[in-house]
């Protein structure tokens, strides 16, 4: 089926070449990082994880959100999602690949990556994160590809795929749960030391992922002349609404526990993020923007008339996606490190090389996504769906 | 075992040997320090004179600390272990350093703190926790705990994920954000230098204990530091702890530090 990605309009090829150019530039910068070390980033002794790990955390959520299509389609037999489920699974594939690339970009000694396999360490959460991420990648490639291939040949998918589909449901939950466990099992990091972190990660994922998928559906409709259907988009929009509300609710639970208990190790991080601490507050405007975007989007989404207007829905989805990206891709990781365990406030700002490498990894994800979506749309148009 | 797996393992073994070779080229005394292919093997081979303990511990007597004494101890440590002197604050490597009481003991900070403690430099180092969160976090066992309690780093195995830094509640770990070697003022050939991309920290001078010497900081401490076996009731450190009230950092976190402070 891959041959479908080899025939495309001029616009398609220009887009691919543009992505390749961005990847090329970013790879050049990465070689510089490889040569100099992670010192070219804005990370420090105090904020030892930065932009890369934050993007990884955010994208795990986007990947996990595919389950919001798989559950209705396969578990509740919501047949109308047949037009979009594979798109969700392939979004998961490209997201997980980006996650893995961000982890590699973040390693001080990437050539020793396989030490994680050579010396497996079951009490390290990172070991389990590697297992669940790679497993989820494999599951989604196998499931997505086989289901699509069966559809193309107008036959039911092979029987052995079904158990894998059911397995992929808890597996999707596991990738974001284990990713939350990377943070929330650490002593002395009050911001992350909360049992609600994994649920909150999942809630935000179930908002940001489907919101992005709605936007992708609009793009596919406009540029590839493939319509996943109005009703399907509206169903996704409701999922986004519930996810976004749950995310804000969990966040408020966090705020209550920290602020009402007044335990300094827990309040200090929130104070830093939203009001600044000891004269430092580089993230303050960002965090309030994030809150503003998420609240605005929720208001737009809960009003049926607004949600049903696709232009408004598009705006709400962008707001949700950007709002959650700021929350997880900027605040979540930095906020956990600031103030540091010795209660010094040392801020973190990503550097230009760091941002260029990040953009290149996103471009790689979009390249993979474009090719996969080209195949899907090609097959769907061929079968006349 | 099928062929491909065997050849993969062979490749991995050769790679490991290659890394060991590199470390010897960079001034590691062969024999004194083994490449430690597995975490359970001792990283330092004990000589006949070796100092041993069931659980090594340290007491910092803050009553005896002065700025100049602290500087001397930090200098001794960093010189012994080839800790680079980097000017960029973000890239700093610290094994032993000083900070104010309110930072070393943020949970014990008090408005009405004893006058003596205002502005007093207090030593900070790896706590050599008996229940170390960094060891639990490390995905490759590059950070591991010896039977005598010392938490060690295998610089050749560390992949530089910095999970241990997130896990340490004392900020006791440093990462080589760049090649440290050009920033080493005077290289000590008896201890390995590090490469970029690996984590490092205080090792209670395990390499000196193996040769029967006390840790470098203790040696120049003029009695401000007491080092010994916490499990031996007759040891000097236990005597000091019996006679003085000592506290530990962030004890509520359950990491069980081996470094005590007499305030």
Coordinates of C-alpha atoms in Angstrom, one line a residue:
Chain A
X1 CA 0.0 0.0 0.0
X2 CA 3.0 2.3 0.5
X3 CA 3.1 3.0 -3.2
X4 CA 0.1 5.3 -2.6
X5 CA 2.5 7.6 -0.9
X6 CA 4.6 7.8 -4.0
X7 CA 2.0 9.5 -6.2
X8 CA 0.8 12.9 -5.2
X9 CA 0.1 16.4 -6.3
X10 CA 2.8 19.1 -6.6
X11 CA 1.6 20.5 -3.2
X12 CA 2.2 17.2 -1.6
X13 CA 5.8 16.9 -2.8
X14 CA 6.5 20.6 -1.9
X15 CA 5.2 19.9 1.6
X16 CA 7.4 16.7 2.0
X17 CA 10.5 18.5 0.7
X18 CA 9.8 21.4 3.1
X19 CA 9.6 19.0 6.0
X20 CA 12.8 17.3 4.8
X21 CA 14.6 20.6 4.7
X22 CA 13.5 21.4 8.3
X23 CA 14.6 18.0 9.4
X24 CA 18.0 18.4 7.6
X25 CA 18.7 21.7 9.4
X26 CA 17.6 20.3 12.8
X27 CA 19.8 17.2 12.2
X28 CA 22.8 19.5 11.6
X29 CA 22.1 21.2 14.9
X30 CA 21.7 17.8 16.6
X31 CA 25.2 16.8 15.3
X32 CA 26.5 19.9 17.0
X33 CA 24.8 18.8 20.2
X34 CA 26.3 15.4 19.9
X35 CA 29.7 17.0 19.5
X36 CA 29.5 19.6 22.2
X37 CA 27.1 17.9 24.6
X38 CA 23.7 18.9 26.1
X39 CA 25.4 22.2 27.2
X40 CA 24.0 23.8 24.0
X41 CA 20.5 23.5 25.6
X42 CA 19.2 25.7 28.4
X43 CA 19.1 22.9 30.9
X44 CA 21.2 23.1 34.0
X45 CA 22.2 21.2 37.1
X46 CA 18.9 22.4 38.6
X47 CA 16.5 22.0 35.7
X48 CA 18.0 18.8 34.4
X49 CA 15.1 17.9 32.1
X50 CA 13.8 20.5 29.7
X51 CA 12.1 21.1 26.4
X52 CA 12.8 17.6 25.0
X53 CA 11.3 15.7 27.9
X54 CA 8.4 18.0 28.0
X55 CA 7.6 17.5 24.3
X56 CA 7.9 13.7 24.9
X57 CA 5.4 13.9 27.8
X58 CA 3.0 16.0 25.7
X59 CA 3.2 13.7 22.7
X60 CA 2.7 10.5 24.8
X61 CA -0.7 12.0 25.4
X62 CA -1.4 12.6 21.8
X63 CA -0.4 9.0 21.1
X64 CA -2.6 7.6 23.9
X65 CA -5.6 9.5 22.7
X66 CA -6.1 7.0 19.8
X67 CA -7.8 4.8 22.4
X68 CA -10.7 7.3 22.3
X69 CA -11.4 6.1 18.8
X70 CA -10.6 2.5 19.3
X71 CA -12.9 2.1 22.3
X72 CA -16.1 3.4 20.6
X73 CA -15.3 1.7 17.3
X74 CA -14.2 -1.8 18.4
X75 CA -15.7 -2.0 21.9
X76 CA -19.0 -0.2 21.5
X77 CA -19.4 -1.1 17.8
X78 CA -19.7 2.6 16.8
X79 CA -19.3 1.8 13.1
X80 CA -19.2 5.4 12.0
X81 CA -15.7 5.7 13.5
X82 CA -14.6 3.3 10.8
X83 CA -13.7 6.3 8.7
X84 CA -11.4 7.8 11.2
X85 CA -10.1 5.1 13.6
X86 CA -7.1 4.3 11.3
X87 CA -6.3 8.0 11.2
X88 CA -6.2 8.0 15.0
X89 CA -4.0 4.9 15.1
X90 CA -1.5 6.4 12.6
X91 CA -1.5 9.6 14.6
X92 CA -0.4 7.5 17.5
X93 CA 2.3 5.9 15.4
X94 CA 3.9 9.2 14.4
X95 CA 3.5 10.6 17.9
X96 CA 5.2 7.6 19.6
X97 CA 8.1 7.9 17.0
X98 CA 8.5 11.6 18.0
X99 CA 8.5 10.5 21.7
X100 CA 11.3 8.1 21.1
X101 CA 13.2 10.7 19.1
X102 CA 12.8 13.2 21.9
X103 CA 14.2 10.7 24.4
X104 CA 17.2 10.0 22.2
X105 CA 17.8 13.7 21.7
X106 CA 17.7 14.1 25.5
X107 CA 20.4 11.5 26.2
X108 CA 23.9 12.6 27.1
X109 CA 25.3 9.4 25.7
X110 CA 22.8 8.2 23.0
X111 CA 25.2 5.6 21.6
X112 CA 24.8 3.8 24.9
X113 CA 21.0 3.7 24.5
X114 CA 21.0 -0.1 24.4
X115 CA 22.4 -0.3 27.9
X116 CA 18.7 -0.1 28.9
X117 CA 18.2 -3.5 27.2
X118 CA 21.6 -5.0 28.1
X119 CA 21.1 -4.2 31.8
X120 CA 17.3 -4.3 32.2
X121 CA 16.3 -2.7 35.5
X122 CA 12.7 -3.5 36.4
X123 CA 12.6 -1.1 39.4
X124 CA 13.3 1.9 37.1
X125 CA 10.2 3.5 35.6
X126 CA 12.3 4.4 32.5
X127 CA 12.7 0.7 31.7
X128 CA 8.9 0.3 31.7
X129 CA 8.4 3.4 29.7
X130 CA 10.6 1.9 27.0
X131 CA 8.6 -1.3 27.1
X132 CA 5.2 0.4 26.8
X133 CA 6.2 3.0 24.2
X134 CA 7.8 0.5 21.9
X135 CA 5.0 -2.0 22.4
X136 CA 2.4 0.6 21.7
X137 CA 4.2 1.7 18.5
X138 CA 4.3 -1.9 17.3
X139 CA 0.7 -2.5 18.2
X140 CA -0.6 0.5 16.3
X141 CA 1.5 -0.2 13.2
X142 CA 0.4 -3.8 13.0
X143 CA -3.3 -3.1 13.8
X144 CA -3.6 0.0 11.6
X145 CA -1.8 -1.6 8.7
X146 CA -3.7 -4.9 8.8
X147 CA -7.1 -3.3 9.2
X148 CA -6.5 -0.9 6.4
X149 CA -5.1 -3.7 4.1
X150 CA -8.2 -5.8 4.8
X151 CA -10.4 -2.8 4.0
X152 CA -8.6 -2.4 0.7
X153 CA -9.2 -6.0 -0.2
X154 CA -12.8 -5.8 1.0
X155 CA -12.3 -8.7 3.5
X156 CA -12.6 -8.7 7.3
X157 CA -9.3 -8.1 9.2
X158 CA -7.5 -11.3 10.1
X159 CA -8.7 -12.9 13.3
X160 CA -5.4 -12.6 15.1
X161 CA -5.7 -8.8 14.9
X162 CA -8.7 -8.7 17.2
X163 CA -6.9 -9.7 20.5
X164 CA -4.2 -7.1 19.6
X165 CA -6.9 -4.4 19.3
X166 CA -8.3 -5.3 22.7
X167 CA -4.8 -5.3 24.1
X168 CA -4.1 -1.9 22.6
X169 CA -6.8 -0.4 24.9
X170 CA -5.2 -0.9 28.3
X171 CA -1.8 -0.5 26.6
X172 CA -2.8 3.1 25.5
X173 CA -3.7 3.9 29.1
X174 CA -0.4 2.4 30.2
X175 CA 1.8 4.6 28.1
X176 CA 0.6 7.8 29.8
X177 CA 0.3 6.2 33.2
X178 CA 3.9 5.0 33.1
X179 CA 5.0 8.4 31.8
X180 CA 3.3 10.0 34.7
X181 CA 5.0 7.5 37.0
X182 CA 8.3 8.8 35.8
X183 CA 7.6 12.0 37.7
X184 CA 5.1 11.1 40.5
X185 CA 7.2 8.5 42.3
X186 CA 10.1 10.9 43.1
X187 CA 10.7 12.0 46.6
X188 CA 11.3 15.7 47.2
X189 CA 9.6 16.9 44.0
X190 CA 6.4 18.2 45.5
X191 CA 4.8 19.4 42.2
X192 CA 4.8 15.9 40.8
X193 CA 4.3 13.9 44.0
X194 CA 0.6 13.4 43.5
X195 CA -1.6 10.4 42.7
X196 CA -3.7 12.4 40.4
X197 CA -0.9 13.0 38.0
X198 CA -1.6 10.0 35.8
X199 CA -5.3 10.6 35.6
X200 CA -4.7 14.2 34.8
X201 CA -2.2 13.3 32.1
X202 CA -4.9 11.0 30.6
X203 CA -7.6 13.6 30.8
X204 CA -5.4 16.2 29.1
X205 CA -4.4 13.6 26.5
X206 CA -8.1 12.8 25.7
X207 CA -8.6 16.5 25.1
X208 CA -5.5 17.4 23.2
X209 CA -5.2 14.3 21.0
X210 CA -8.8 14.2 19.6
X211 CA -8.7 18.1 19.3
X212 CA -5.7 17.6 17.0
X213 CA -7.4 14.8 15.1
X214 CA -10.4 17.1 14.4
X215 CA -8.0 19.7 13.0
X216 CA -6.3 16.9 10.9
X217 CA -9.8 15.9 9.7
X218 CA -10.4 19.4 8.5
X219 CA -7.0 19.5 6.8
X220 CA -7.6 16.1 5.1
X221 CA -11.0 17.3 4.0
X222 CA -9.6 20.4 2.4
X223 CA -6.4 19.1 0.9
X224 CA -7.1 15.5 0.2
X225 CA -10.8 15.6 -0.5
X226 CA -11.6 13.0 2.1
X227 CA -14.4 13.6 4.5
X228 CA -14.5 11.7 7.7
X229 CA -18.0 12.9 8.3
X230 CA -19.7 15.7 10.2
X231 CA -21.2 13.4 12.9
X232 CA -17.9 11.7 13.5
X233 CA -16.2 15.1 14.1
X234 CA -19.0 16.1 16.4
X235 CA -18.6 12.9 18.4
X236 CA -14.9 13.6 18.7
X237 CA -15.7 17.2 19.8
X238 CA -17.8 15.8 22.7
X239 CA -14.8 13.6 23.7
X240 CA -12.6 16.7 23.6
X241 CA -15.1 18.5 25.8
X242 CA -15.2 15.9 28.5
X243 CA -11.5 15.5 28.4
X244 CA -10.9 19.2 28.8
X245 CA -13.3 19.5 31.7
X246 CA -11.8 16.5 33.4
X247 CA -8.3 18.0 33.0
X248 CA -9.4 21.4 34.5
X249 CA -11.1 19.5 37.3
X250 CA -8.0 17.5 38.2
X251 CA -5.9 20.6 38.0
X252 CA -8.2 22.3 40.5
X253 CA -8.0 19.3 42.8
X254 CA -4.2 19.8 42.7
X255 CA -4.6 23.5 43.4
X256 CA -6.9 22.8 46.3
X257 CA -4.7 20.2 48.0
X258 CA -1.6 22.4 47.7
X259 CA -3.2 25.7 48.6
X260 CA -5.5 24.6 51.3
X261 CA -2.9 22.4 53.0
X262 CA -0.4 25.2 52.6
X263 CA 2.6 22.8 52.6
X264 CA 5.4 24.9 51.2
X265 CA 6.9 22.1 49.1
X266 CA 3.7 21.8 47.2
X267 CA 2.6 25.4 47.0
X268 CA 6.0 26.8 45.9
X269 CA 5.9 25.3 42.5
X270 CA 2.3 26.5 41.7
X271 CA 3.3 29.9 43.1
X272 CA 6.3 29.9 40.8
X273 CA 4.3 29.0 37.7
X274 CA 1.3 31.3 38.2
X275 CA 2.7 34.2 40.2
X276 CA 6.4 34.0 40.1
X277 CA 8.8 33.2 43.0
X278 CA 11.5 35.4 44.5
X279 CA 11.4 37.7 41.5
X280 CA 11.4 34.9 38.9
X281 CA 8.4 34.3 36.7
X282 CA 9.3 33.6 33.1
X283 CA 6.4 31.1 32.8
X284 CA 3.7 33.3 34.4
X285 CA 2.2 34.8 31.2
X286 CA 2.4 31.4 29.5
X287 CA 0.5 29.6 32.3
X288 CA -2.3 32.2 32.5
X289 CA -2.5 32.0 28.7
X290 CA -2.9 28.3 29.0
X291 CA -5.7 28.6 31.6
X292 CA -7.4 31.2 29.5
X293 CA -7.3 29.1 26.3
X294 CA -8.6 26.0 28.1
X295 CA -11.4 27.8 29.8
X296 CA -12.4 29.6 26.7
X297 CA -12.4 26.4 24.7
X298 CA -14.5 24.6 27.3
X299 CA -17.1 27.4 27.2
X300 CA -17.2 27.2 23.4
X301 CA -17.4 23.4 23.4
X302 CA -20.2 23.0 26.0
X303 CA -22.5 25.4 24.1
X304 CA -24.1 23.0 21.5
X305 CA -24.7 25.7 18.9
X306 CA -21.0 26.8 19.1
X307 CA -19.7 23.3 19.1
X308 CA -21.8 22.4 16.0
X309 CA -20.3 25.4 14.1
X310 CA -17.2 23.9 12.5
X311 CA -15.4 27.2 12.4
X312 CA -15.9 27.8 16.1
X313 CA -15.0 24.1 16.8
X314 CA -11.8 24.6 14.9
X315 CA -10.9 27.6 17.0
X316 CA -11.8 25.7 20.2
X317 CA -9.6 22.8 19.1
X318 CA -6.6 25.0 18.5
X319 CA -7.2 26.6 21.9
X320 CA -7.3 23.2 23.6
X321 CA -4.3 21.9 21.8
X322 CA -2.1 25.0 22.5
X323 CA -3.4 25.4 26.0
X324 CA -2.5 21.8 26.9
X325 CA 0.8 22.1 25.0
X326 CA 1.8 25.0 27.2
X327 CA 0.6 23.2 30.3
X328 CA 2.6 20.0 29.6
X329 CA 5.2 21.1 27.0
X330 CA 6.3 24.1 29.1
X331 CA 5.0 24.2 32.6
X332 CA 4.8 20.6 33.8
X333 CA 8.4 19.7 33.6
X334 CA 10.1 23.1 34.4
X335 CA 7.5 23.6 37.2
X336 CA 8.6 20.4 38.9
X337 CA 12.3 21.5 39.0
X338 CA 11.7 25.1 40.1
X339 CA 12.3 25.8 42.9
X340 CA 15.0 23.1 43.2
X341 CA 15.4 20.7 46.2
X342 CA 17.6 23.2 48.0
X343 CA 14.9 25.8 47.4
X344 CA 16.9 28.0 45.0
X345 CA 14.9 29.5 42.1
X346 CA 16.9 28.8 38.9
X347 CA 14.8 29.3 35.8
X348 CA 14.9 27.5 32.5
X349 CA 14.5 28.8 29.0
X350 CA 15.2 26.6 26.0
X351 CA 17.9 27.8 23.7
X352 CA 17.7 28.3 19.9
X353 CA 19.5 25.1 19.0
X354 CA 17.3 23.2 21.4
X355 CA 14.2 24.7 19.8
X356 CA 15.6 23.9 16.3
X357 CA 16.1 20.2 17.2
X358 CA 12.6 20.1 18.7
X359 CA 11.1 21.6 15.5
X360 CA 13.0 19.0 13.4
X361 CA 11.6 16.2 15.5
X362 CA 8.1 17.5 15.0
X363 CA 8.8 17.8 11.3
X364 CA 9.8 14.1 11.3
X365 CA 6.5 13.3 13.0
X366 CA 4.6 15.3 10.4
X367 CA 6.5 13.6 7.6
X368 CA 5.6 10.2 8.8
X369 CA 2.0 11.3 9.5
X370 CA 1.7 12.8 6.0
X371 CA 2.9 9.6 4.3
X372 CA 0.7 7.4 6.5
X373 CA -2.4 9.6 5.9
X374 CA -1.7 9.7 2.2
X375 CA -1.9 5.9 2.2
X376 CA -5.1 5.9 4.3
X377 CA -6.8 8.4 2.1
X378 CA -5.6 6.6 -1.1
X379 CA -7.1 3.3 0.2
X380 CA -10.4 5.0 1.3
X381 CA -10.8 6.7 -2.0
X382 CA -10.1 3.5 -3.9
X383 CA -12.7 1.5 -1.9
X384 CA -15.1 4.4 -2.5
X385 CA -15.9 5.0 1.2
Chain B
X1 CA 20.4 -18.9 21.6
X2 CA 20.0 -18.1 17.9
X3 CA 22.8 -16.7 15.9
X4 CA 21.6 -13.1 15.6
X5 CA 21.2 -12.8 19.3
X6 CA 24.6 -14.3 19.9
X7 CA 26.2 -11.9 17.5
X8 CA 24.4 -9.0 19.1
X9 CA 25.7 -9.9 22.5
X10 CA 29.1 -10.3 21.1
X11 CA 28.9 -6.9 19.5
X12 CA 27.7 -5.5 22.8
X13 CA 30.6 -7.1 24.6
X14 CA 33.1 -5.7 22.2
X15 CA 31.6 -2.3 22.5
X16 CA 31.9 -2.5 26.3
X17 CA 35.6 -3.5 25.9
X18 CA 36.1 -0.5 23.6
X19 CA 34.7 1.8 26.2
X20 CA 37.0 0.3 28.8
X21 CA 39.9 0.9 26.5
X22 CA 39.0 4.5 26.1
X23 CA 39.0 5.0 29.8
X24 CA 42.5 3.6 30.1
X25 CA 43.8 5.9 27.4
X26 CA 42.5 8.9 29.3
X27 CA 44.6 8.2 32.3
X28 CA 42.9 5.6 34.3
X29 CA 45.3 3.4 36.3
X30 CA 44.6 -0.1 35.0
X31 CA 44.1 -2.5 37.9
X32 CA 43.2 0.2 40.4
X33 CA 39.9 0.8 38.8
X34 CA 38.0 -1.9 36.9
X35 CA 35.7 -1.1 34.1
X36 CA 33.0 -2.9 36.2
X37 CA 31.0 -4.5 33.5
X38 CA 28.4 -5.6 36.0
X39 CA 27.2 -3.5 38.8
X40 CA 27.7 -6.2 41.4
X41 CA 31.4 -6.3 40.8
X42 CA 33.4 -3.9 43.0
X43 CA 34.4 -0.8 41.1
X44 CA 37.5 -0.5 43.3
X45 CA 39.7 -3.4 44.3
X46 CA 40.5 -3.3 47.9
X47 CA 44.2 -3.5 48.9
X48 CA 45.4 -5.2 52.1
X49 CA 45.3 -1.8 53.9
X50 CA 41.7 -1.1 52.8
X51 CA 39.3 0.5 55.2
X52 CA 36.1 -1.4 55.4
X53 CA 32.7 -0.9 57.1
X54 CA 29.3 -2.3 57.2
X55 CA 27.8 1.0 56.5
X56 CA 29.9 4.1 55.9
X57 CA 28.7 7.3 57.4
X58 CA 29.8 10.9 58.0
X59 CA 29.2 13.5 60.7
X60 CA 29.5 17.2 59.8
X61 CA 30.1 19.2 62.9
X62 CA 28.8 22.6 61.9
X63 CA 30.2 24.1 65.1
X64 CA 33.7 23.7 63.7
X65 CA 32.9 25.0 60.2
X66 CA 34.4 28.2 58.9
X67 CA 34.5 29.7 55.4
X68 CA 38.2 29.0 55.0
X69 CA 38.0 25.5 56.3
X70 CA 35.1 24.7 53.9
X71 CA 37.0 26.1 51.0
X72 CA 39.9 23.9 51.9
X73 CA 37.7 20.8 52.1
X74 CA 35.9 21.5 48.8
X75 CA 39.3 22.2 47.1
X76 CA 40.7 18.9 48.4
X77 CA 37.7 16.9 47.1
X78 CA 37.5 18.6 43.7
X79 CA 41.2 18.3 43.1
X80 CA 41.3 14.6 44.1
X81 CA 38.4 13.8 41.8
X82 CA 39.3 15.9 38.8
X83 CA 36.1 18.0 39.1
X84 CA 36.2 20.7 36.4
X85 CA 36.1 24.4 37.2
X86 CA 33.5 25.5 34.7
X87 CA 32.6 29.2 34.5
X88 CA 29.0 28.7 33.1
X89 CA 26.8 28.4 36.1
X90 CA 24.4 26.0 34.2
X91 CA 27.2 23.5 33.6
X92 CA 28.7 23.4 37.1
X93 CA 29.8 20.2 38.6
X94 CA 29.8 19.9 42.3
X95 CA 30.7 17.0 44.6
X96 CA 31.2 18.9 47.8
X97 CA 30.0 22.5 48.2
X98 CA 28.5 24.9 50.8
X99 CA 25.1 26.5 51.1
X100 CA 23.2 28.4 53.8
X101 CA 21.3 26.5 56.5
X102 CA 17.9 27.5 55.0
X103 CA 18.9 25.7 51.8
X104 CA 20.6 22.6 53.3
X105 CA 17.6 22.2 55.6
X106 CA 14.7 24.0 53.8
X107 CA 12.1 22.2 56.0
X108 CA 13.9 23.3 59.2
X109 CA 14.2 27.0 58.3
X110 CA 13.0 29.2 61.1
X111 CA 12.6 32.9 61.5
X112 CA 14.2 32.8 64.9
X113 CA 17.1 30.6 63.8
X114 CA 20.1 30.6 66.1
X115 CA 22.3 33.6 65.4
X116 CA 25.4 31.4 64.9
X117 CA 23.8 29.8 61.8
X118 CA 23.1 33.0 59.9
X119 CA 25.5 33.1 57.0
X120 CA 27.3 30.0 58.2
X121 CA 28.5 27.9 55.2
X122 CA 27.2 24.3 55.7
X123 CA 28.7 21.5 53.7
X124 CA 26.6 19.6 51.2
X125 CA 27.4 16.4 49.5
X126 CA 25.8 13.2 48.4
X127 CA 24.0 11.8 51.5
X128 CA 24.9 8.2 50.5
X129 CA 21.3 7.3 51.4
X130 CA 20.6 3.8 52.7
X131 CA 17.5 3.9 50.6
X132 CA 18.7 5.8 47.6
X133 CA 16.0 7.0 45.2
X134 CA 18.7 7.6 42.5
X135 CA 19.6 3.9 42.4
X136 CA 15.9 3.0 42.0
X137 CA 15.5 5.5 39.2
X138 CA 18.6 4.5 37.1
X139 CA 17.5 2.4 34.1
X140 CA 20.9 0.8 33.5
X141 CA 22.3 0.3 37.1
X142 CA 25.0 2.8 36.3
X143 CA 24.1 4.2 39.7
X144 CA 24.3 1.4 42.2
X145 CA 24.8 0.8 45.9
X146 CA 27.7 -1.1 47.4
X147 CA 27.3 -3.4 50.3
X148 CA 28.9 -0.9 52.6
X149 CA 26.2 1.6 51.6
X150 CA 28.2 3.8 49.3
X151 CA 26.2 4.9 46.2
X152 CA 28.4 4.7 43.2
X153 CA 28.4 5.8 39.6
X154 CA 29.7 3.7 36.8
X155 CA 30.7 6.4 34.3
X156 CA 31.0 3.9 31.5
X157 CA 27.5 2.7 31.8
X158 CA 25.6 5.9 32.3
X159 CA 23.5 6.9 29.3
X160 CA 22.9 10.4 30.5
X161 CA 19.2 10.2 31.0
X162 CA 19.4 12.3 34.2
X163 CA 16.6 10.4 35.8
X164 CA 18.8 10.1 38.9
X165 CA 19.1 13.9 39.1
X166 CA 15.3 14.2 39.1
X167 CA 15.1 11.5 41.8
X168 CA 17.6 13.0 44.2
X169 CA 15.9 15.2 46.7
X170 CA 19.2 16.8 47.8
X171 CA 20.4 18.2 44.4
X172 CA 23.6 16.2 45.0
X173 CA 24.2 15.1 41.4
X174 CA 25.8 16.9 38.5
X175 CA 25.7 16.2 34.8
X176 CA 28.5 16.8 32.3
X177 CA 26.7 19.1 30.0
X178 CA 30.1 19.5 28.1
X179 CA 33.5 17.9 28.0
X180 CA 34.9 18.6 31.5
X181 CA 38.5 17.8 30.6
X182 CA 39.6 21.2 29.3
X183 CA 38.4 22.7 32.5
X184 CA 40.4 20.6 34.9
X185 CA 43.1 22.8 36.3
X186 CA 45.5 20.2 37.5
X187 CA 44.7 16.6 36.6
X188 CA 45.1 13.9 39.2
X189 CA 46.2 10.8 37.3
X190 CA 45.0 8.5 40.1
X191 CA 41.3 9.2 39.4
X192 CA 39.5 9.0 36.0
X193 CA 38.3 12.1 34.3
X194 CA 34.8 12.0 32.9
X195 CA 33.4 12.5 29.4
X196 CA 30.5 14.7 28.4
X197 CA 27.0 13.3 28.8
X198 CA 27.4 11.4 32.1
X199 CA 26.2 12.1 35.6
X200 CA 28.6 12.2 38.6
X201 CA 28.6 12.8 42.3
X202 CA 30.5 12.3 45.6
X203 CA 31.6 8.7 46.1
X204 CA 32.7 8.9 49.7
X205 CA 36.2 8.5 48.3
X206 CA 35.7 4.8 47.6
X207 CA 39.0 4.8 45.7
X208 CA 40.9 6.1 48.7
X209 CA 39.2 3.8 51.2
X210 CA 40.3 0.9 49.0
X211 CA 43.9 2.0 49.6
X212 CA 43.4 2.6 53.4
X213 CA 43.1 6.3 53.2
X214 CA 40.3 8.5 54.7
X215 CA 38.2 10.6 52.3
X216 CA 40.0 13.7 51.0
X217 CA 37.7 16.1 52.7
X218 CA 37.9 14.3 56.1
X219 CA 41.7 14.3 55.9
X220 CA 41.8 18.2 55.8
X221 CA 38.8 18.8 58.0
X222 CA 40.6 19.5 61.2
X223 CA 38.0 17.4 63.1
X224 CA 35.0 19.1 61.6
X225 CA 34.1 15.8 59.7
X226 CA 34.0 12.4 61.4
X227 CA 33.9 9.4 59.1
X228 CA 33.4 5.8 60.1
X229 CA 31.2 2.7 60.4
X230 CA 27.7 3.5 61.5
X231 CA 27.1 -0.2 62.3
X232 CA 30.0 -0.5 64.6
X233 CA 29.0 0.7 68.1
X234 CA 32.7 1.2 69.0
X235 CA 33.5 3.4 66.1
X236 CA 34.4 7.1 66.5
X237 CA 31.4 8.2 64.5
X238 CA 29.0 6.3 66.8
X239 CA 30.7 7.8 69.8
X240 CA 30.2 11.3 68.4
X241 CA 26.6 10.5 67.5
X242 CA 26.0 9.2 71.1
X243 CA 27.3 12.3 72.7
X244 CA 25.7 14.9 70.4
X245 CA 22.3 15.6 68.9
X246 CA 22.6 15.3 65.1
X247 CA 20.1 15.8 62.4
X248 CA 19.8 14.6 58.8
X249 CA 18.5 16.2 55.7
X250 CA 14.8 15.7 54.7
X251 CA 14.5 12.7 56.9
X252 CA 10.8 12.6 56.3
X253 CA 11.3 11.4 52.8
X254 CA 12.5 8.0 53.9
X255 CA 15.8 8.0 52.0
X256 CA 17.7 7.3 55.2
X257 CA 20.9 9.5 54.7
X258 CA 24.2 8.4 56.0
X259 CA 25.4 12.0 56.6
X260 CA 24.6 13.6 59.9
X261 CA 24.9 17.2 61.0
X262 CA 25.6 18.4 64.5
X263 CA 24.1 21.8 64.7

